PDB file of C-alpha atoms in Angstrom:
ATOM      1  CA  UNK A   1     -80.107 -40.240 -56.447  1.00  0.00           C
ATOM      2  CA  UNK A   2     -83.304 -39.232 -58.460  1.00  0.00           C
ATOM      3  CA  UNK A   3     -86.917 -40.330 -58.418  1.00  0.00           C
ATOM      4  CA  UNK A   4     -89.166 -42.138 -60.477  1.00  0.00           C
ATOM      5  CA  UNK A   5     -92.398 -41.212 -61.439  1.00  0.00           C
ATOM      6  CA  UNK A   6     -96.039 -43.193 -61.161  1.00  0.00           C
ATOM      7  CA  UNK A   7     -99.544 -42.596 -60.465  1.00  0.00           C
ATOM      8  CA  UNK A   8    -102.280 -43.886 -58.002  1.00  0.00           C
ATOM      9  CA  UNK A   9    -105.757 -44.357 -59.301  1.00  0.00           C
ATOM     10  CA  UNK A  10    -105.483 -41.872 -62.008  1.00  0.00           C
ATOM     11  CA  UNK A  11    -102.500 -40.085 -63.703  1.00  0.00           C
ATOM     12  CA  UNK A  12    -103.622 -36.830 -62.325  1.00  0.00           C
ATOM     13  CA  UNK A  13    -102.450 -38.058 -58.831  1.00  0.00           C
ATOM     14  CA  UNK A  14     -98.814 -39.069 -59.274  1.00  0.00           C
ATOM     15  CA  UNK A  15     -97.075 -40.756 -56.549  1.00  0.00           C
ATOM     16  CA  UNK A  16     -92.941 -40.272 -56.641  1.00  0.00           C
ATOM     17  CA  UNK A  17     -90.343 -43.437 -55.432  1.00  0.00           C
ATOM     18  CA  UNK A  18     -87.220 -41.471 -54.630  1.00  0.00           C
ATOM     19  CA  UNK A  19     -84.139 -43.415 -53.873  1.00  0.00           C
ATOM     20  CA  UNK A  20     -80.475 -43.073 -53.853  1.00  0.00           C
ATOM     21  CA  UNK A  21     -77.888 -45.733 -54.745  1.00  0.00           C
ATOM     22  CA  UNK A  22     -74.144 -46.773 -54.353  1.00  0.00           C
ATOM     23  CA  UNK A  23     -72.874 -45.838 -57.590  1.00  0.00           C
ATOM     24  CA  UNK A  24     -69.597 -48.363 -57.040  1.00  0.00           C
ATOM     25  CA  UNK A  25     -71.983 -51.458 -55.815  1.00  0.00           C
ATOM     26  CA  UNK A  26     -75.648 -50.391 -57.351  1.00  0.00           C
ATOM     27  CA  UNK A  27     -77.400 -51.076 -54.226  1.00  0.00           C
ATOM     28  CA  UNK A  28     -80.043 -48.951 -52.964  1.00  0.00           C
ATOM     29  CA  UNK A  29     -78.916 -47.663 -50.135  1.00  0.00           C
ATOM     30  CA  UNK A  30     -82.644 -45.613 -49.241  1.00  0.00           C
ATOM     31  CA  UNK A  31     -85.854 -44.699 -50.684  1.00  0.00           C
ATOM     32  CA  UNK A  32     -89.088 -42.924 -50.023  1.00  0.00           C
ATOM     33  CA  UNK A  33     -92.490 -42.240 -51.296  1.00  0.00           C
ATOM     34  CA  UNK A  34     -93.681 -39.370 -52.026  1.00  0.00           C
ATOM     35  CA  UNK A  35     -94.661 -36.122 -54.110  1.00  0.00           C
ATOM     36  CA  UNK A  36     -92.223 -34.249 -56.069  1.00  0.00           C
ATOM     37  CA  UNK A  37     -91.662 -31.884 -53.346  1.00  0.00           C
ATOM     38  CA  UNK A  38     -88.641 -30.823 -51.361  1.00  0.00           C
ATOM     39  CA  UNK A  39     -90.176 -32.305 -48.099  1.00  0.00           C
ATOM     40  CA  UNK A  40     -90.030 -35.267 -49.404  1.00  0.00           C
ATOM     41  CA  UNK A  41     -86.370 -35.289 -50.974  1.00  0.00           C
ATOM     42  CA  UNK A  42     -85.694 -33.938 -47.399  1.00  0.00           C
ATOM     43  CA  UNK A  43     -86.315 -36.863 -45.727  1.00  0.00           C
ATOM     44  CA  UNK A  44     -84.460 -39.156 -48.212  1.00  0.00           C
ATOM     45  CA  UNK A  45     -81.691 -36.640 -47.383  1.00  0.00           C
ATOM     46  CA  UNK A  46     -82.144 -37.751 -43.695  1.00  0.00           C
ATOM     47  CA  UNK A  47     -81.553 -41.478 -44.449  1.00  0.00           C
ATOM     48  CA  UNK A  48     -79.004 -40.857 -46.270  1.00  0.00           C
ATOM     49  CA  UNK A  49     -77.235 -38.926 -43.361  1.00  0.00           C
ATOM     50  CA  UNK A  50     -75.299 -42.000 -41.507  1.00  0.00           C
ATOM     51  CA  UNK A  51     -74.443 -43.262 -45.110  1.00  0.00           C
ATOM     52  CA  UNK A  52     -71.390 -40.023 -44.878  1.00  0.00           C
ATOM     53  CA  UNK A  53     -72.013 -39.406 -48.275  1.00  0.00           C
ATOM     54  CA  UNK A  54     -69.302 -37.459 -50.009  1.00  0.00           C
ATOM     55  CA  UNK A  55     -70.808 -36.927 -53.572  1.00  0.00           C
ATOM     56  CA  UNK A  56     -74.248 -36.720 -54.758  1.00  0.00           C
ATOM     57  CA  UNK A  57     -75.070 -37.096 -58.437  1.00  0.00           C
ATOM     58  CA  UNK A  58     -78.371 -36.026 -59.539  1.00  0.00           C
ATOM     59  CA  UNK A  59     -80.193 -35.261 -62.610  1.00  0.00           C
ATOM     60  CA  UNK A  60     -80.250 -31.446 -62.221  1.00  0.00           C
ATOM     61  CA  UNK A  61     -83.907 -30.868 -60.812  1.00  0.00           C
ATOM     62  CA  UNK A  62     -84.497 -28.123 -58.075  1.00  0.00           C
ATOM     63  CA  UNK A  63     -84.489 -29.341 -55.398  1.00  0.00           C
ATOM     64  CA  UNK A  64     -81.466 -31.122 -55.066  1.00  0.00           C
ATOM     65  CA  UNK A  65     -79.642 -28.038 -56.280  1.00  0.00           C
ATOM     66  CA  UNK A  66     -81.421 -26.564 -53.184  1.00  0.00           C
ATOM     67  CA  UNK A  67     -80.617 -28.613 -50.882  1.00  0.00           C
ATOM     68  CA  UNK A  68     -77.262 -30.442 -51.277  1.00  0.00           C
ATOM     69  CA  UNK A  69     -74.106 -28.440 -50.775  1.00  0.00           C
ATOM     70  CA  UNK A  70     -72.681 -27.412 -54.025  1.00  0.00           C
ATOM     71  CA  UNK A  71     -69.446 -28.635 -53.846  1.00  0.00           C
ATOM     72  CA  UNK A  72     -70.887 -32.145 -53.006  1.00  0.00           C
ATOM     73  CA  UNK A  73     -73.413 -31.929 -55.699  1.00  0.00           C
ATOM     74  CA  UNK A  74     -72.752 -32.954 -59.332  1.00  0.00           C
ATOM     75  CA  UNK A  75     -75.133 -32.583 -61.732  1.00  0.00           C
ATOM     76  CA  UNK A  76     -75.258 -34.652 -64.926  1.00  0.00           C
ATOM     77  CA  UNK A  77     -77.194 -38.070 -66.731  1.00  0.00           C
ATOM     78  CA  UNK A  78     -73.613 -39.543 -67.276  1.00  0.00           C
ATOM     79  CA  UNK A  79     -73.253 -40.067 -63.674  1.00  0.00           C
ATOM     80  CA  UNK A  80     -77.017 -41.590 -63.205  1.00  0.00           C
ATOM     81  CA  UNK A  81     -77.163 -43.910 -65.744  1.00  0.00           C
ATOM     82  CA  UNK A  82     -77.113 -46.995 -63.027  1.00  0.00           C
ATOM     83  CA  UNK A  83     -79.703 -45.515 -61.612  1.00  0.00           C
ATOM     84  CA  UNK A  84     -82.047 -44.823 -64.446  1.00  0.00           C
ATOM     85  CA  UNK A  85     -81.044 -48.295 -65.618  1.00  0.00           C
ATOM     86  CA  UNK A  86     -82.391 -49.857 -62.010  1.00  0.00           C
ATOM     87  CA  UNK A  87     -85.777 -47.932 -63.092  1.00  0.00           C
ATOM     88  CA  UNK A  88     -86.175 -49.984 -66.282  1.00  0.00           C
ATOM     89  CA  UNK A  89     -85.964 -53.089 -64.618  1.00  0.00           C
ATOM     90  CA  UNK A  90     -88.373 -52.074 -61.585  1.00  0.00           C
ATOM     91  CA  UNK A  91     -90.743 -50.675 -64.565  1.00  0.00           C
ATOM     92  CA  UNK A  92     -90.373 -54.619 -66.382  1.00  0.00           C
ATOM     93  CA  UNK A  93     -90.967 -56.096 -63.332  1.00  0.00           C
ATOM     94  CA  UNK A  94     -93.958 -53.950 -61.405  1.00  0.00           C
ATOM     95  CA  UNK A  95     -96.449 -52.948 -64.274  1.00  0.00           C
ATOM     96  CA  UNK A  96     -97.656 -50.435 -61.987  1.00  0.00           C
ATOM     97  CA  UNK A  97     -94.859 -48.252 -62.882  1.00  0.00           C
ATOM     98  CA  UNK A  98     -95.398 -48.734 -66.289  1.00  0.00           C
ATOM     99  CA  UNK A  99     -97.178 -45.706 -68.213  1.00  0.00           C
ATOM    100  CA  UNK A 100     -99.082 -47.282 -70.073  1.00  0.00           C
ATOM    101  CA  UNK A 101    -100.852 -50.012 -68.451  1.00  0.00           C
ATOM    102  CA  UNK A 102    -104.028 -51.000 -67.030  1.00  0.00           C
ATOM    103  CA  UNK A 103    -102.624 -52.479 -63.461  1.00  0.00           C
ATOM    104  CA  UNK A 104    -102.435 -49.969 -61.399  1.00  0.00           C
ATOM    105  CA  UNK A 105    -103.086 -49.214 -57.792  1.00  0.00           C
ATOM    106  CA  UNK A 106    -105.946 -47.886 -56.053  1.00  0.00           C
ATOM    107  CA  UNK A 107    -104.358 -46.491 -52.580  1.00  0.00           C
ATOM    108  CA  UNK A 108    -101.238 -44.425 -51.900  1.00  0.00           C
ATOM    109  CA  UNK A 109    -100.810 -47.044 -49.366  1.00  0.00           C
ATOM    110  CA  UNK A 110    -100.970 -50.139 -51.721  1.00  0.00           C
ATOM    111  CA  UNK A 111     -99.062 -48.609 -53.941  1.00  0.00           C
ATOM    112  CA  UNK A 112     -95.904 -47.879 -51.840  1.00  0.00           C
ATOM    113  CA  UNK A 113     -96.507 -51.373 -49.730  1.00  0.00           C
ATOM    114  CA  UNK A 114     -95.978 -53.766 -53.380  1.00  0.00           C
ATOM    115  CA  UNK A 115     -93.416 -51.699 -54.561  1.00  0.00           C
ATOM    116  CA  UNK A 116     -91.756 -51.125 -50.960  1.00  0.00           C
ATOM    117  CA  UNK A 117     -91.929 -54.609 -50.314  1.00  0.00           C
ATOM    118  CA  UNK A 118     -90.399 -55.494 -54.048  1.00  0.00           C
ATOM    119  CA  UNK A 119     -87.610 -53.581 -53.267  1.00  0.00           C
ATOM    120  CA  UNK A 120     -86.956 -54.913 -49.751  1.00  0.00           C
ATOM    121  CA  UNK A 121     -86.483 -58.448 -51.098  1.00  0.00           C
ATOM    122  CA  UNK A 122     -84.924 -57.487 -54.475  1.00  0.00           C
ATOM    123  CA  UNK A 123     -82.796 -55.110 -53.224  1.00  0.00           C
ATOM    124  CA  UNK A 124     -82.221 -55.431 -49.714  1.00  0.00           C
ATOM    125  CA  UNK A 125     -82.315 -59.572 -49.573  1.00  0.00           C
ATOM    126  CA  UNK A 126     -85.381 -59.244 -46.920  1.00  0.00           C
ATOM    127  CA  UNK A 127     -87.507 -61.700 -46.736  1.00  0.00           C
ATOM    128  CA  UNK A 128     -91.068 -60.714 -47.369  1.00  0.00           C
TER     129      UNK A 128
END
């Protein structure tokens, strides 16, 4: 699991996408949006519940080492390179994620429905 950074009318609000994937099939298994605060990594932590997750690998930010038991948690970028490689293909494909562009969204709530709804049919096989 980690998150991916973007911002929401100006880069002095950034808006977080945190989600967690299968590292044997690369599907997203959950995601939320939010700040880059432990409430928020919380409730990913809560979808991920039913999942019976028996190793998380993270990048080693705090609050995963906070929060996950330590002798599920592994810490380390060789692990999350799926992962990071899944954010370079939602940052081709949404240019709001991008960090240097000039499309980006106006309202928290735009912002999280286009790229919730993105990964619902990309990743999930939803129809929007």
């Amino acid at each position: 699991m980690t998150e991916l950074w973007s911002y929401v009318g100006k880069k002095t609000n950034p808006r977080w996408l945190w989600h967690a994937i299968d590292r044997k099939t690369g599907k997203v298994l959950a995601y939320v949006f939010g700040a880059r605060k432990d409430e928020v990594f919380l409730q990913l932590k809560a979808l991920l519940e039913p999942f019976g997750i028996k190793r998380y690998c993270t990048d080693g930010w705090g609050a995963y080492e906070r929060h996950l038991p330590l002798e599920l948690h592994e810490v380390g970028k060789q692990k999350t390179q799926r992962i990071e490689r899944k954010h370079l293909r939602l940052r081709t494909r949404i240019k709001r994620l991008m960090r240097k562009t000039i499309c980006f969204s106006k309202t928290e709530f735009m912002h999280d429905l286009v790229i919730g709804l993105f990964i619902n049919r990309y990743e999930f096989g939803l129809p929007i």
